[in-house]
C-alpha atoms as one frame of an Amber mdcrd trajectory, in Angstrom:
protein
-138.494 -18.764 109.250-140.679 -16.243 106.925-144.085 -15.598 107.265-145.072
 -18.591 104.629-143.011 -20.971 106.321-144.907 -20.399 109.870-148.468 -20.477
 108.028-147.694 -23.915 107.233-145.955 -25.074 110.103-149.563 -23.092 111.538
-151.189 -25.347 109.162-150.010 -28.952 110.216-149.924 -28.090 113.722-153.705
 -27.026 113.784-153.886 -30.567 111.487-152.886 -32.659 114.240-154.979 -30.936
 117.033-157.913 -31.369 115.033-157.509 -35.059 114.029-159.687 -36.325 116.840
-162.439 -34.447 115.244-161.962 -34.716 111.468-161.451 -38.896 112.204-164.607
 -39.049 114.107-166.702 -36.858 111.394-165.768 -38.711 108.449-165.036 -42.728
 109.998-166.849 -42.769 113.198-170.278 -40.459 113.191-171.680 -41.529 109.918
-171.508 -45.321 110.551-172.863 -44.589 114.129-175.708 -42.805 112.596-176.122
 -45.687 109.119-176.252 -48.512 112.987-179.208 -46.112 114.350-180.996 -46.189
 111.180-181.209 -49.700 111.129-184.283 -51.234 112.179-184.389 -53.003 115.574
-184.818 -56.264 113.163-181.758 -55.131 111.345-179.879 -54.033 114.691-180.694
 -57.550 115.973-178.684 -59.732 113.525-175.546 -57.677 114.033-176.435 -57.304
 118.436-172.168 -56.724 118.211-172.187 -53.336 115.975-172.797 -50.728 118.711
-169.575 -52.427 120.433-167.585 -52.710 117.349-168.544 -48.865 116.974-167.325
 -47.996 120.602-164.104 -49.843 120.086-163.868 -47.645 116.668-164.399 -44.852
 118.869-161.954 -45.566 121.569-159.265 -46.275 119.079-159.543 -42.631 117.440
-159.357 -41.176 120.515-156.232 -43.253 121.317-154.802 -41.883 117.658-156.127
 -38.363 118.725-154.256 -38.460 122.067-150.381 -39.615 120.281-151.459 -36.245
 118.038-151.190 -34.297 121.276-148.748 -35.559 123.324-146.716 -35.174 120.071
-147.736 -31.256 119.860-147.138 -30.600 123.517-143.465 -31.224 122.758-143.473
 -29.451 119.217-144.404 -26.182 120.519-141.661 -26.135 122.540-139.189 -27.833
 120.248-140.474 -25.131 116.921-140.712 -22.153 119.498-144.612 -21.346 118.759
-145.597 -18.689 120.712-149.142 -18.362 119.539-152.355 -19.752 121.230-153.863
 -22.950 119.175-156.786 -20.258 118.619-154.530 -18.278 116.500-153.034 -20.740
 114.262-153.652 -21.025 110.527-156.084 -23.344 109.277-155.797 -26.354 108.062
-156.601 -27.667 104.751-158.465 -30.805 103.943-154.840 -32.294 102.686-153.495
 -31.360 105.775-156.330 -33.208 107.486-156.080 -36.254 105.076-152.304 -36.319
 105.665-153.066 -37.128 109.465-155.011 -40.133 108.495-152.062 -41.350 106.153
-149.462 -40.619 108.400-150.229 -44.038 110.525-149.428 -46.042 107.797-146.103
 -44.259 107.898-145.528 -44.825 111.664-146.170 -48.471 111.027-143.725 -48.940
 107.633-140.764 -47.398 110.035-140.995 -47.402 113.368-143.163 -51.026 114.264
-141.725 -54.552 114.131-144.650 -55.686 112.229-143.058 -53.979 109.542-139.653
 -55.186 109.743-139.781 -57.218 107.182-139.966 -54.228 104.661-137.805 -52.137
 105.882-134.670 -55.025 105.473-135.053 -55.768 102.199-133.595 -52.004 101.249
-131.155 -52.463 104.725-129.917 -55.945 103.453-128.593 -54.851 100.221-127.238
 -51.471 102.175-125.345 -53.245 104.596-123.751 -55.748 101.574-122.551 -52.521
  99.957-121.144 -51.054 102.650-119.456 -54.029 104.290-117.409 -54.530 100.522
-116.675 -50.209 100.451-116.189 -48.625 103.382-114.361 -49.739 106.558-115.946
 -49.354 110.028-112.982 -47.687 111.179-113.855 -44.765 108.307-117.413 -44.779
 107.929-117.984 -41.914 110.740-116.380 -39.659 108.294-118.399 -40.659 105.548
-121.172 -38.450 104.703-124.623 -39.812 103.900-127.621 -37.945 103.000-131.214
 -39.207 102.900-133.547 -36.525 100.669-137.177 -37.855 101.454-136.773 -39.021
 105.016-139.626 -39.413 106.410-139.889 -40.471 109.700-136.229 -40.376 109.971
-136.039 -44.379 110.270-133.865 -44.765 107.505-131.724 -41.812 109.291-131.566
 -44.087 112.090-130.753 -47.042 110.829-127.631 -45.720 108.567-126.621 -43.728
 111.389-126.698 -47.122 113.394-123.799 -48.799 110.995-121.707 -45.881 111.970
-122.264 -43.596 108.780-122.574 -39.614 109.586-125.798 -39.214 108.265-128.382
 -35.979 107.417-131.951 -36.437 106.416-133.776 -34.100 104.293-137.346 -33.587
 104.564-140.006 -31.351 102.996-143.266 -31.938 104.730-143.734 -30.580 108.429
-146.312 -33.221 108.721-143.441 -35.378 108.792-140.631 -33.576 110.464-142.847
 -32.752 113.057-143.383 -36.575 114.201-140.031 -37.205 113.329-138.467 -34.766
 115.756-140.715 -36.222 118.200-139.709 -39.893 117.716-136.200 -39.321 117.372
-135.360 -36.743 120.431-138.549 -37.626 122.330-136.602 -39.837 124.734-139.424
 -42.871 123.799-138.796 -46.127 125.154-139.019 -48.928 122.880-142.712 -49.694
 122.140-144.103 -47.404 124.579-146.822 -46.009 122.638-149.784 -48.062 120.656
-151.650 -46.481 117.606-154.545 -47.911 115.956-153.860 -47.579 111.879-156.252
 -49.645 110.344-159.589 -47.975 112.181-159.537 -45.493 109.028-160.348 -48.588
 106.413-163.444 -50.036 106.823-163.189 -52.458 103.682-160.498 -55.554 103.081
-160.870 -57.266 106.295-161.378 -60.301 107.407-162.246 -59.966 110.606-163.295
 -57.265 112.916-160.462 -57.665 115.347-157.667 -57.173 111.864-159.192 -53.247
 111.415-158.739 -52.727 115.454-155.517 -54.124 115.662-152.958 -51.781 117.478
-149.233 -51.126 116.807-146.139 -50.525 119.254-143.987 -47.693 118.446-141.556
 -47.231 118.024-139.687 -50.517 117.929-136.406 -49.582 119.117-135.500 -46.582
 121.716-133.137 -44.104 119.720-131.189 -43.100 122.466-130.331 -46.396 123.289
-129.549 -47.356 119.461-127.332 -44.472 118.799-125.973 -43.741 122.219-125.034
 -39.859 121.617-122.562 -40.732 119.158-123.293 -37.070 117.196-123.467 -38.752
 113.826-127.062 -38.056 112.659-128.773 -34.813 111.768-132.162 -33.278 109.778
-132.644 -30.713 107.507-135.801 -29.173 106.578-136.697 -28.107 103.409-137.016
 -28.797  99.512-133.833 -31.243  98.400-133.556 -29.083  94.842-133.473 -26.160
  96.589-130.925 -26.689  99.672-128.634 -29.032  97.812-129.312 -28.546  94.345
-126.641 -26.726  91.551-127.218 -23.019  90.976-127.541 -23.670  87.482-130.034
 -25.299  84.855-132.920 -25.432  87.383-135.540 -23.081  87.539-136.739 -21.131
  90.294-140.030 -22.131  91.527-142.186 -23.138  94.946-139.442 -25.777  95.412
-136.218 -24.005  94.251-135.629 -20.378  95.558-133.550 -17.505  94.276-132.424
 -15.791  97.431-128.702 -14.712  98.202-128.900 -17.298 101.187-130.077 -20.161
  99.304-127.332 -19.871  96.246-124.660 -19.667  99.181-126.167 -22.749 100.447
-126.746 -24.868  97.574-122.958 -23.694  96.609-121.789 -24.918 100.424-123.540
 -28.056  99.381-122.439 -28.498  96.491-119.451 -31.898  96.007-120.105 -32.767
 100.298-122.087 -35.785 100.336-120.235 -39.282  99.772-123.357 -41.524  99.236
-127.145 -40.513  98.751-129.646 -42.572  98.961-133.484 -42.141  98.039-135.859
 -44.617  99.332-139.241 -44.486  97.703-138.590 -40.698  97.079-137.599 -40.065
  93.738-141.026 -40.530  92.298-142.224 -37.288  94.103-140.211 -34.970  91.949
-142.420 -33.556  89.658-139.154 -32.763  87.285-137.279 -35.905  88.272-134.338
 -34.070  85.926-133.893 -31.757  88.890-133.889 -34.403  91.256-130.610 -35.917
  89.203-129.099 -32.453  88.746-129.198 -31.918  92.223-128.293 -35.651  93.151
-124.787 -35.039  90.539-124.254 -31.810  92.592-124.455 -32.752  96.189-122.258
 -35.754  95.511-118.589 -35.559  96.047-116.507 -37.078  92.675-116.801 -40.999
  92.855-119.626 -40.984  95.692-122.605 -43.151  95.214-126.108 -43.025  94.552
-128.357 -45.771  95.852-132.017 -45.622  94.752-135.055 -48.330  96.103-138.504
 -47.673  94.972-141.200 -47.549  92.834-141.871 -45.075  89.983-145.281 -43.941
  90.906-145.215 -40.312  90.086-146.925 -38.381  92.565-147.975 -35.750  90.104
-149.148 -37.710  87.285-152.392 -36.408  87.232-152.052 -33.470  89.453-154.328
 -30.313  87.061-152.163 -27.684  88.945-149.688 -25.077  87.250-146.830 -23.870
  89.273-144.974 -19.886  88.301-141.163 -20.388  87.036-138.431 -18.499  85.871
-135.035 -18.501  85.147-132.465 -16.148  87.057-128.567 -15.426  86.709-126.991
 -17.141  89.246-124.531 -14.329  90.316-127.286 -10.980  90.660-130.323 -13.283
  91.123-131.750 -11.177  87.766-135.004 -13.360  86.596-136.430 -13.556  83.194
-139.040 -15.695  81.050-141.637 -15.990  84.228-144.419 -18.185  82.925-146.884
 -21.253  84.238-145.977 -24.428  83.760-148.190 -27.773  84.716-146.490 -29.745
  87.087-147.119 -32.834  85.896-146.130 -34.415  82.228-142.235 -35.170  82.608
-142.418 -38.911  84.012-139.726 -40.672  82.739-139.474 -44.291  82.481-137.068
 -46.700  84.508-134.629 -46.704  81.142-134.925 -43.434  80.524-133.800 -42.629
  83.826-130.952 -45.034  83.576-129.811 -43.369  80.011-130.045 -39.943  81.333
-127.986 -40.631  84.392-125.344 -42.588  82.657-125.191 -41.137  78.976-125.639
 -37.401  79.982-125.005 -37.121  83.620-121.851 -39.401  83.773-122.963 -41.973
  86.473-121.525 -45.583  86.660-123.911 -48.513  87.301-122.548 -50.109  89.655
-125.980 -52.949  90.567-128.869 -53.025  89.646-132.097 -55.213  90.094-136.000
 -54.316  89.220-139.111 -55.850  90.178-138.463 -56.025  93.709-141.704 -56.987
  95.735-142.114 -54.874  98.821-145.222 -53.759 100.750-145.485 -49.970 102.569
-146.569 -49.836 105.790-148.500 -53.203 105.255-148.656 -54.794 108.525-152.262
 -55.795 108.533-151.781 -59.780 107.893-155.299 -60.390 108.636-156.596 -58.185
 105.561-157.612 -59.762 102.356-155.582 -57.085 100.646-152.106 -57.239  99.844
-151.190 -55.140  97.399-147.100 -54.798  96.795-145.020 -52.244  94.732-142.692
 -52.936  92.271-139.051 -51.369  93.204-136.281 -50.745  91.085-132.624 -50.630
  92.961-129.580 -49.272  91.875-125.841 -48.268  92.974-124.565 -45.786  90.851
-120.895 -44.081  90.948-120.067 -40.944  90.024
């Protein structure tokens, strides 16, 4: 791991320690303080706010104490040998990501969320049942770039598919690791995930509503069968080609990683990106390295909205260009990283008309919800998917 690579696993680490604080600065202590200010006239017609606040209270503590349990068994699992003291600070996106991360837990690993998660697995398990044979599908390799909590992961792995999951963010392979080699029991732990959303409900109880995880024990579900595995790191840069794509923060230019991406390269029968593709902030590298990593006639199955995380991002990243064989780089210059967001059809036409992919299905304006368990809030706002099979 280099010395960048530890800062940030530094980073998230100190994140999740200090969620219990950061939750009950900015949710918890101002309100508490807006219910003192109130007059005792004020305090009178709402007598049930100082118990609303405690349960508020309780629940972030709750939160706080899933954080640590978690990190007890991470810095034995990453091999940190340095004292929480010593750890690198964490950023306020670091400390946001904490907050956003229960919605995650709740869109993979609860049953109130079920309902979401089947109407990618539905359409999975149709294509699978008409292509690949159970008595084959062990020796079929599947990757997932964008895993997440490694639910997907799970769930491929459960209809017998070797399967690896890719992930970027150690906020996420952190918890992941946790959930899927932590030995849980099926709903063993409650979180609270609405306490950070204070508008959109209709009742008190709806915002301190708690959650289950995770809904199924993975060591019951997959038994030991050796079929799953995670990866950590940028997809363009561990399975993308060693051509046409730039070297930047996400795409490296060391003699390791061009051995890698060329090991990579042609090994993967099916990938599939669930509500990932829109986080590219060259979605044209994203394809490049989707064409590489499959093997000739594999398939690529997309579900998800095209929401591009960078759209208004005001950063510039450094890239260059570099010979593939001596690693020589030339034209270094900044580029913004937003500004190439291509549309549903031009995605389509670029895959098909320049990248040589087969469509295969295809359906858009799918409704589905993310993470949106909450059936007692007056909000219920849904994305708009787009799914597609394609064959190389």
């Amino acid at each position: 791991m280099t010395n960048s690579d530890s800062a940030a696993l530094e980073q998230t680490l100190s994140s999740f320690l200090g969620y219990r604080e950061y939750a009950l600065d900015t949710y918890w202590r101002p309100r508490f303080k807006r219910w003192q200010s109130l007059t005792e006239y004020q305090q009178q017609l709402i007598p049930w706010y100082a118990d609303y606040l405690d349960q508020v209270h309780e629940a972030v503590i709750c939160n706080a104490v899933f954080y640590e349990e978690m990190l007890s068994q991470a810095v034995i699992d990453w091999e940190i040998d340095k004292s929480p003291m010593q750890w690198s600070k964490p950023t306020i996106t670091d400390m946001e990501k904490t907050v956003s991360i229960f919605s995650q837990l709740v869109r993979e690993w609860s049953q109130e969320c079920n309902h979401e998660r089947l109407v990618l697995l539905k359409r999975l398990e149709s294509f699978f049942n008409s292509t690949y044979p159970k008595s084959i599908r062990s020796n079929v390799n599947v990757l997932v770039p964008g895993a997440g909590l490694g639910r997907l992961v799970v769930d491929i792995v459960k209809l017998g598919f070797n399967t690896e999951g890719n992930e970027l963010s150690y906020h996420m392979l952190l918890i992941s690791r946790y959930l899927l080699n932590g030995g849980l029991q099926k709903n063993q732990l409650t979180i609270y995930p609405f306490i950070h959303i204070f508008g959109n409900h209709l009742n008190r109880e709806s915002q301190l509503t708690g959650v289950n995880i995770p809904d199924v024990s993975v060591a019951d579900e997959l038994g030991g069968n050796n079929l799953m595995s995670m990866s950590a790191g940028s997809f363009v840069d561990i399975y993308g080609p060693n051509i046409h794509i730039k070297q930047s923060g996400y795409y490296s230019n060391t003699p390791e990683m061009r051995l890698q991406r060329g090991t990579n390269s042609k090994s993967k029968d099916v990938v599939i990106t669930c509500f990932f593709i829109d986080t590219a902030n060259n979605i044209l590298d994203y394809i490049e390295t989707i064409h590489n990593v499959l093997k000739p006639g594999g398939y690529w199955i997309n579900f998800g909205p095209l929401l591009y995380h960078f759209e208004n991002d005001v950063h510039e990243e450094q890239t260059c260009e570099f010979d593939s064989l001596t690693g020589a780089i030339s034209n270094v210059r900044l580029e913004p990283v937003k500004g190439l967001e291509l549309s549903l059809e031009d995605i389509l036409l670029v895959s098909t008309t320049k990248f040589g992919f087969i469509i295969i299905d295809q359906e858009i304006r799918i409704e589905s919800g993310y993470g949106k368990a909450n059936s007692r809030s007056t909000s219920d706002s849904k994305y708009q998917c787009n799914y597609w099979i394609m064959r190389k």
